[in-house]
Amino acid sequence: MKTLAILFIVVAATMAHPSTYGYVALHPFSFPYVSQYSPYSYAGYPNIVPATAPAVVKSVATPYTVSLAPAYYAPSYTANQYHSQDELGQASYGYAHPGQSHAATRDAYGNVVGSYAYVNPDGKEIRVNYVADNNGFRVSSNDLPVAPAVPAYEQPAAPLPVEDTPEVKAAKAEHFNAVAAVKARNLALE
């Protein structure tokens, strides 16, 4: 058994790759003489400036006062984000930064329930809760748009019946008189 283990160790040692892989990982059998990356050196342009006479500067001693102002530091903040997922596709993810946050969970069927919040440019905090499932995308928020108010109009009245003109009234009266005369004549013939 020991000889078999030693035999495997010797075979593995003979099949091992050289240990000089270097930076280039794409060559399976690299050797030390493979050239490595070396950038060009930058020398810059020569400084060609016409020579001028030095300026004459007269210095005057002035009093100097030192005022120590308190040191101001930027406020520190914490930001975090997370994501966890299992093999069924269920996930929980989100983040929190100053001024905004988001959290959501997804189940194995792809339904997502979440919420997010942010501060709008007016300084108002906006909170939104949502559900995305087979019934669609449903939202509840403290800043949903509101439809404009319906203006109050005067309710229309039913139209009045058409009134006859005096000529039509006279023609109808003449017609009814003629019909009555014919009826009276027919009754007299009976």
PDB file of C-alpha atoms in Angstrom:
ATOM      1  CA  MET A   1       0.000   0.000   0.000  1.00  0.00           C
ATOM      2  CA  LYS A   2       2.853   2.363   0.810  1.00  0.00           C
ATOM      3  CA  THR A   3       4.553   1.650  -2.493  1.00  0.00           C
ATOM      4  CA  LEU A   4       1.337   2.424  -4.351  1.00  0.00           C
ATOM      5  CA  ALA A   5       1.058   5.795  -2.589  1.00  0.00           C
ATOM      6  CA  ILE A   6       4.717   6.587  -3.318  1.00  0.00           C
ATOM      7  CA  LEU A   7       4.203   5.587  -6.965  1.00  0.00           C
ATOM      8  CA  PHE A   8       1.247   8.013  -7.275  1.00  0.00           C
ATOM      9  CA  ILE A   9       3.288  10.799  -5.683  1.00  0.00           C
ATOM     10  CA  VAL A  10       6.181  10.255  -8.113  1.00  0.00           C
ATOM     11  CA  VAL A  11       3.835  10.177 -11.135  1.00  0.00           C
ATOM     12  CA  ALA A  12       2.097  13.355  -9.936  1.00  0.00           C
ATOM     13  CA  ALA A  13       5.441  15.099  -9.470  1.00  0.00           C
ATOM     14  CA  THR A  14       6.557  14.203 -12.995  1.00  0.00           C
ATOM     15  CA  MET A  15       3.312  15.492 -14.515  1.00  0.00           C
ATOM     16  CA  ALA A  16       3.370  18.790 -12.602  1.00  0.00           C
ATOM     17  CA  HIS A  17       3.645  22.060 -14.530  1.00  0.00           C
ATOM     18  CA  PRO A  18       6.560  24.414 -14.015  1.00  0.00           C
ATOM     19  CA  SER A  19       6.041  26.884 -11.204  1.00  0.00           C
ATOM     20  CA  THR A  20       6.931  29.946 -13.285  1.00  0.00           C
ATOM     21  CA  TYR A  21       3.445  30.974 -14.398  1.00  0.00           C
ATOM     22  CA  GLY A  22       3.941  34.697 -13.963  1.00  0.00           C
ATOM     23  CA  TYR A  23       1.270  37.294 -14.735  1.00  0.00           C
ATOM     24  CA  VAL A  24       0.018  35.814 -18.025  1.00  0.00           C
ATOM     25  CA  ALA A  25      -2.520  33.200 -17.024  1.00  0.00           C
ATOM     26  CA  LEU A  26      -3.624  32.235 -20.536  1.00  0.00           C
ATOM     27  CA  HIS A  27      -0.478  30.294 -21.436  1.00  0.00           C
ATOM     28  CA  PRO A  28      -0.676  26.829 -19.883  1.00  0.00           C
ATOM     29  CA  PHE A  29       3.058  26.214 -20.087  1.00  0.00           C
ATOM     30  CA  SER A  30       4.752  29.512 -19.441  1.00  0.00           C
ATOM     31  CA  PHE A  31       8.433  29.911 -18.984  1.00  0.00           C
ATOM     32  CA  PRO A  32      10.524  32.640 -17.354  1.00  0.00           C
ATOM     33  CA  TYR A  33      11.562  34.156 -20.685  1.00  0.00           C
ATOM     34  CA  VAL A  34       7.960  35.081 -21.624  1.00  0.00           C
ATOM     35  CA  SER A  35       7.894  38.873 -21.785  1.00  0.00           C
ATOM     36  CA  GLN A  36       5.724  40.625 -19.235  1.00  0.00           C
ATOM     37  CA  TYR A  37       3.769  43.851 -19.679  1.00  0.00           C
ATOM     38  CA  SER A  38       5.893  46.959 -19.426  1.00  0.00           C
ATOM     39  CA  PRO A  39       4.419  50.371 -20.266  1.00  0.00           C
ATOM     40  CA  TYR A  40       6.239  53.038 -22.228  1.00  0.00           C
ATOM     41  CA  SER A  41       8.026  55.552 -20.118  1.00  0.00           C
ATOM     42  CA  TYR A  42       6.907  59.173 -20.328  1.00  0.00           C
ATOM     43  CA  ALA A  43       9.596  61.774 -20.748  1.00  0.00           C
ATOM     44  CA  GLY A  44       7.413  64.796 -21.523  1.00  0.00           C
ATOM     45  CA  TYR A  45       8.176  67.684 -23.851  1.00  0.00           C
ATOM     46  CA  PRO A  46      11.336  69.723 -23.460  1.00  0.00           C
ATOM     47  CA  ASN A  47      10.823  72.989 -21.609  1.00  0.00           C
ATOM     48  CA  ILE A  48      11.459  75.639 -24.265  1.00  0.00           C
ATOM     49  CA  VAL A  49      10.837  79.052 -22.695  1.00  0.00           C
ATOM     50  CA  PRO A  50      12.585  82.268 -23.707  1.00  0.00           C
ATOM     51  CA  ALA A  51      14.815  83.544 -20.947  1.00  0.00           C
ATOM     52  CA  THR A  52      13.677  86.768 -19.312  1.00  0.00           C
ATOM     53  CA  ALA A  53      15.280  89.020 -16.795  1.00  0.00           C
ATOM     54  CA  PRO A  54      14.296  88.285 -13.212  1.00  0.00           C
ATOM     55  CA  ALA A  55      11.706  90.637 -11.780  1.00  0.00           C
ATOM     56  CA  VAL A  56      12.774  92.987  -9.032  1.00  0.00           C
ATOM     57  CA  VAL A  57      10.582  92.439  -6.003  1.00  0.00           C
ATOM     58  CA  LYS A  58      10.809  94.531  -2.890  1.00  0.00           C
ATOM     59  CA  SER A  59       9.531  92.808   0.215  1.00  0.00           C
ATOM     60  CA  VAL A  60       7.920  94.678   3.048  1.00  0.00           C
ATOM     61  CA  ALA A  61       7.501  93.102   6.452  1.00  0.00           C
ATOM     62  CA  THR A  62       3.842  92.957   7.485  1.00  0.00           C
ATOM     63  CA  PRO A  63       2.400  91.610  10.691  1.00  0.00           C
ATOM     64  CA  TYR A  64       0.854  88.179  10.372  1.00  0.00           C
ATOM     65  CA  THR A  65      -1.875  86.972  12.664  1.00  0.00           C
ATOM     66  CA  VAL A  66      -2.841  83.359  13.013  1.00  0.00           C
ATOM     67  CA  SER A  67      -6.474  82.527  13.581  1.00  0.00           C
ATOM     68  CA  LEU A  68      -7.359  78.961  14.277  1.00  0.00           C
ATOM     69  CA  ALA A  69     -10.805  78.098  12.972  1.00  0.00           C
ATOM     70  CA  PRO A  70     -12.517  74.978  14.231  1.00  0.00           C
ATOM     71  CA  ALA A  71     -12.072  71.991  11.979  1.00  0.00           C
ATOM     72  CA  TYR A  72     -15.203  71.037  10.102  1.00  0.00           C
ATOM     73  CA  TYR A  73     -15.731  67.473   9.049  1.00  0.00           C
ATOM     74  CA  ALA A  74     -18.160  66.078   6.560  1.00  0.00           C
ATOM     75  CA  PRO A  75     -20.916  64.168   8.309  1.00  0.00           C
ATOM     76  CA  SER A  76     -20.405  60.465   8.147  1.00  0.00           C
ATOM     77  CA  TYR A  77     -23.224  58.223   7.059  1.00  0.00           C
ATOM     78  CA  THR A  78     -23.773  54.541   6.836  1.00  0.00           C
ATOM     79  CA  ALA A  79     -24.947  52.820   3.712  1.00  0.00           C
ATOM     80  CA  ASN A  80     -25.675  49.144   3.328  1.00  0.00           C
ATOM     81  CA  GLN A  81     -27.121  46.745   0.844  1.00  0.00           C
ATOM     82  CA  TYR A  82     -27.940  43.072   0.936  1.00  0.00           C
ATOM     83  CA  HIS A  83     -29.028  40.202  -1.276  1.00  0.00           C
ATOM     84  CA  SER A  84     -29.814  36.656  -0.278  1.00  0.00           C
ATOM     85  CA  GLN A  85     -31.193  33.920  -2.483  1.00  0.00           C
ATOM     86  CA  ASP A  86     -31.826  30.207  -2.275  1.00  0.00           C
ATOM     87  CA  GLU A  87     -31.871  27.475  -4.889  1.00  0.00           C
ATOM     88  CA  LEU A  88     -35.641  27.834  -5.458  1.00  0.00           C
ATOM     89  CA  GLY A  89     -35.298  31.395  -6.703  1.00  0.00           C
ATOM     90  CA  GLN A  90     -36.608  33.006  -3.541  1.00  0.00           C
ATOM     91  CA  ALA A  91     -34.709  36.182  -2.816  1.00  0.00           C
ATOM     92  CA  SER A  92     -34.573  39.076  -0.425  1.00  0.00           C
ATOM     93  CA  TYR A  93     -32.686  42.186  -1.417  1.00  0.00           C
ATOM     94  CA  GLY A  94     -32.464  45.885  -0.741  1.00  0.00           C
ATOM     95  CA  TYR A  95     -30.315  48.840   0.209  1.00  0.00           C
ATOM     96  CA  ALA A  96     -30.356  51.857   2.494  1.00  0.00           C
ATOM     97  CA  HIS A  97     -28.548  55.122   1.863  1.00  0.00           C
ATOM     98  CA  PRO A  98     -29.166  58.548   3.337  1.00  0.00           C
ATOM     99  CA  GLY A  99     -32.242  59.901   1.611  1.00  0.00           C
ATOM    100  CA  GLN A 100     -33.365  56.645  -0.006  1.00  0.00           C
ATOM    101  CA  SER A 101     -33.997  52.979   0.763  1.00  0.00           C
ATOM    102  CA  HIS A 102     -35.477  49.907  -0.890  1.00  0.00           C
ATOM    103  CA  ALA A 103     -36.411  46.420   0.307  1.00  0.00           C
ATOM    104  CA  ALA A 104     -38.048  43.604  -1.649  1.00  0.00           C
ATOM    105  CA  THR A 105     -38.698  39.878  -1.394  1.00  0.00           C
ATOM    106  CA  ARG A 106     -39.400  37.464  -4.221  1.00  0.00           C
ATOM    107  CA  ASP A 107     -40.946  34.031  -3.785  1.00  0.00           C
ATOM    108  CA  ALA A 108     -40.389  30.900  -5.855  1.00  0.00           C
ATOM    109  CA  TYR A 109     -43.279  31.794  -8.196  1.00  0.00           C
ATOM    110  CA  GLY A 110     -41.767  35.147  -9.137  1.00  0.00           C
ATOM    111  CA  ASN A 111     -44.140  37.286  -7.057  1.00  0.00           C
ATOM    112  CA  VAL A 112     -42.412  40.365  -5.662  1.00  0.00           C
ATOM    113  CA  VAL A 113     -43.448  42.361  -2.609  1.00  0.00           C
ATOM    114  CA  GLY A 114     -41.454  45.428  -1.707  1.00  0.00           C
ATOM    115  CA  SER A 115     -41.260  49.018  -0.658  1.00  0.00           C
ATOM    116  CA  TYR A 116     -39.022  51.974  -1.233  1.00  0.00           C
ATOM    117  CA  ALA A 117     -38.678  55.469   0.128  1.00  0.00           C
ATOM    118  CA  TYR A 118     -36.871  58.598  -0.933  1.00  0.00           C
ATOM    119  CA  VAL A 119     -36.811  62.314  -0.262  1.00  0.00           C
ATOM    120  CA  ASN A 120     -38.058  64.363  -3.217  1.00  0.00           C
ATOM    121  CA  PRO A 121     -36.528  67.736  -4.181  1.00  0.00           C
ATOM    122  CA  ASP A 122     -39.166  69.533  -2.094  1.00  0.00           C
ATOM    123  CA  GLY A 123     -37.895  67.752   1.033  1.00  0.00           C
ATOM    124  CA  LYS A 124     -40.952  65.503   1.430  1.00  0.00           C
ATOM    125  CA  GLU A 125     -40.379  61.833   2.206  1.00  0.00           C
ATOM    126  CA  ILE A 126     -42.135  59.613  -0.340  1.00  0.00           C
ATOM    127  CA  ARG A 127     -42.991  56.039   0.688  1.00  0.00           C
ATOM    128  CA  VAL A 128     -44.181  53.458  -1.841  1.00  0.00           C
ATOM    129  CA  ASN A 129     -45.339  49.889  -1.178  1.00  0.00           C
ATOM    130  CA  TYR A 130     -45.888  47.591  -4.134  1.00  0.00           C
ATOM    131  CA  VAL A 131     -46.897  44.056  -5.046  1.00  0.00           C
ATOM    132  CA  ALA A 132     -46.129  42.479  -8.418  1.00  0.00           C
ATOM    133  CA  ASP A 133     -47.834  39.131  -8.977  1.00  0.00           C
ATOM    134  CA  ASN A 134     -50.398  37.454 -11.246  1.00  0.00           C
ATOM    135  CA  ASN A 135     -52.857  40.275 -10.549  1.00  0.00           C
ATOM    136  CA  GLY A 136     -50.478  42.889 -11.962  1.00  0.00           C
ATOM    137  CA  PHE A 137     -48.456  45.668 -10.389  1.00  0.00           C
ATOM    138  CA  ARG A 138     -50.287  47.297  -7.477  1.00  0.00           C
ATOM    139  CA  VAL A 139     -48.993  50.385  -5.695  1.00  0.00           C
ATOM    140  CA  SER A 140     -49.885  52.257  -2.538  1.00  0.00           C
ATOM    141  CA  SER A 141     -48.084  55.478  -1.703  1.00  0.00           C
ATOM    142  CA  ASN A 142     -48.386  58.734   0.164  1.00  0.00           C
ATOM    143  CA  ASP A 143     -47.733  60.667  -3.060  1.00  0.00           C
ATOM    144  CA  LEU A 144     -49.961  59.121  -5.731  1.00  0.00           C
ATOM    145  CA  PRO A 145     -51.291  61.579  -8.307  1.00  0.00           C
ATOM    146  CA  VAL A 146     -54.784  62.937  -7.684  1.00  0.00           C
ATOM    147  CA  ALA A 147     -57.261  63.516 -10.493  1.00  0.00           C
ATOM    148  CA  PRO A 148     -58.451  67.095 -10.912  1.00  0.00           C
ATOM    149  CA  ALA A 149     -61.808  68.005  -9.398  1.00  0.00           C
ATOM    150  CA  VAL A 150     -64.805  67.839 -11.702  1.00  0.00           C
ATOM    151  CA  PRO A 151     -66.087  71.376 -12.321  1.00  0.00           C
ATOM    152  CA  ALA A 152     -69.682  72.059 -11.271  1.00  0.00           C
ATOM    153  CA  TYR A 153     -71.863  72.585 -14.334  1.00  0.00           C
ATOM    154  CA  GLU A 154     -75.513  73.561 -14.406  1.00  0.00           C
ATOM    155  CA  GLN A 155     -77.535  70.431 -14.977  1.00  0.00           C
ATOM    156  CA  PRO A 156     -79.316  70.547 -18.329  1.00  0.00           C
ATOM    157  CA  ALA A 157     -83.116  70.681 -18.163  1.00  0.00           C
ATOM    158  CA  ALA A 158     -85.444  68.606 -20.305  1.00  0.00           C
ATOM    159  CA  PRO A 159     -86.386  70.398 -23.510  1.00  0.00           C
ATOM    160  CA  LEU A 160     -89.766  72.121 -23.640  1.00  0.00           C
ATOM    161  CA  PRO A 161     -92.290  70.906 -26.204  1.00  0.00           C
ATOM    162  CA  VAL A 162     -92.452  72.842 -29.429  1.00  0.00           C
ATOM    163  CA  GLU A 163     -95.262  75.399 -29.454  1.00  0.00           C
ATOM    164  CA  ASP A 164     -97.346  75.898 -32.559  1.00  0.00           C
ATOM    165  CA  THR A 165     -97.283  79.200 -34.376  1.00  0.00           C
ATOM    166  CA  PRO A 166    -100.602  81.073 -34.841  1.00  0.00           C
ATOM    167  CA  GLU A 167    -100.862  79.890 -38.460  1.00  0.00           C
ATOM    168  CA  VAL A 168    -100.471  76.242 -37.407  1.00  0.00           C
ATOM    169  CA  LYS A 169    -103.041  76.680 -34.621  1.00  0.00           C
ATOM    170  CA  ALA A 170    -105.547  78.095 -37.122  1.00  0.00           C
ATOM    171  CA  ALA A 171    -104.892  75.239 -39.583  1.00  0.00           C
ATOM    172  CA  LYS A 172    -105.358  72.618 -36.847  1.00  0.00           C
ATOM    173  CA  ALA A 173    -108.622  74.230 -35.693  1.00  0.00           C
ATOM    174  CA  GLU A 174    -109.914  74.275 -39.274  1.00  0.00           C
ATOM    175  CA  HIS A 175    -108.959  70.606 -39.716  1.00  0.00           C
ATOM    176  CA  PHE A 176    -110.624  69.532 -36.438  1.00  0.00           C
ATOM    177  CA  ASN A 177    -113.780  71.447 -37.440  1.00  0.00           C
ATOM    178  CA  ALA A 178    -113.820  69.676 -40.813  1.00  0.00           C
ATOM    179  CA  VAL A 179    -113.376  66.271 -39.129  1.00  0.00           C
ATOM    180  CA  ALA A 180    -116.190  67.057 -36.677  1.00  0.00           C
ATOM    181  CA  ALA A 181    -118.479  68.090 -39.569  1.00  0.00           C
ATOM    182  CA  VAL A 182    -117.778  64.830 -41.421  1.00  0.00           C
ATOM    183  CA  LYS A 183    -118.471  62.784 -38.270  1.00  0.00           C
ATOM    184  CA  ALA A 184    -121.733  64.651 -37.698  1.00  0.00           C
ATOM    185  CA  ARG A 185    -122.784  64.064 -41.311  1.00  0.00           C
ATOM    186  CA  ASN A 186    -121.968  60.343 -41.053  1.00  0.00           C
ATOM    187  CA  LEU A 187    -123.979  60.047 -37.836  1.00  0.00           C
ATOM    188  CA  ALA A 188    -126.950  61.763 -39.510  1.00  0.00           C
ATOM    189  CA  LEU A 189    -126.870  59.254 -42.384  1.00  0.00           C
ATOM    190  CA  GLU A 190    -127.227  56.319 -40.103  1.00  0.00           C
TER     191      GLU A 190
END
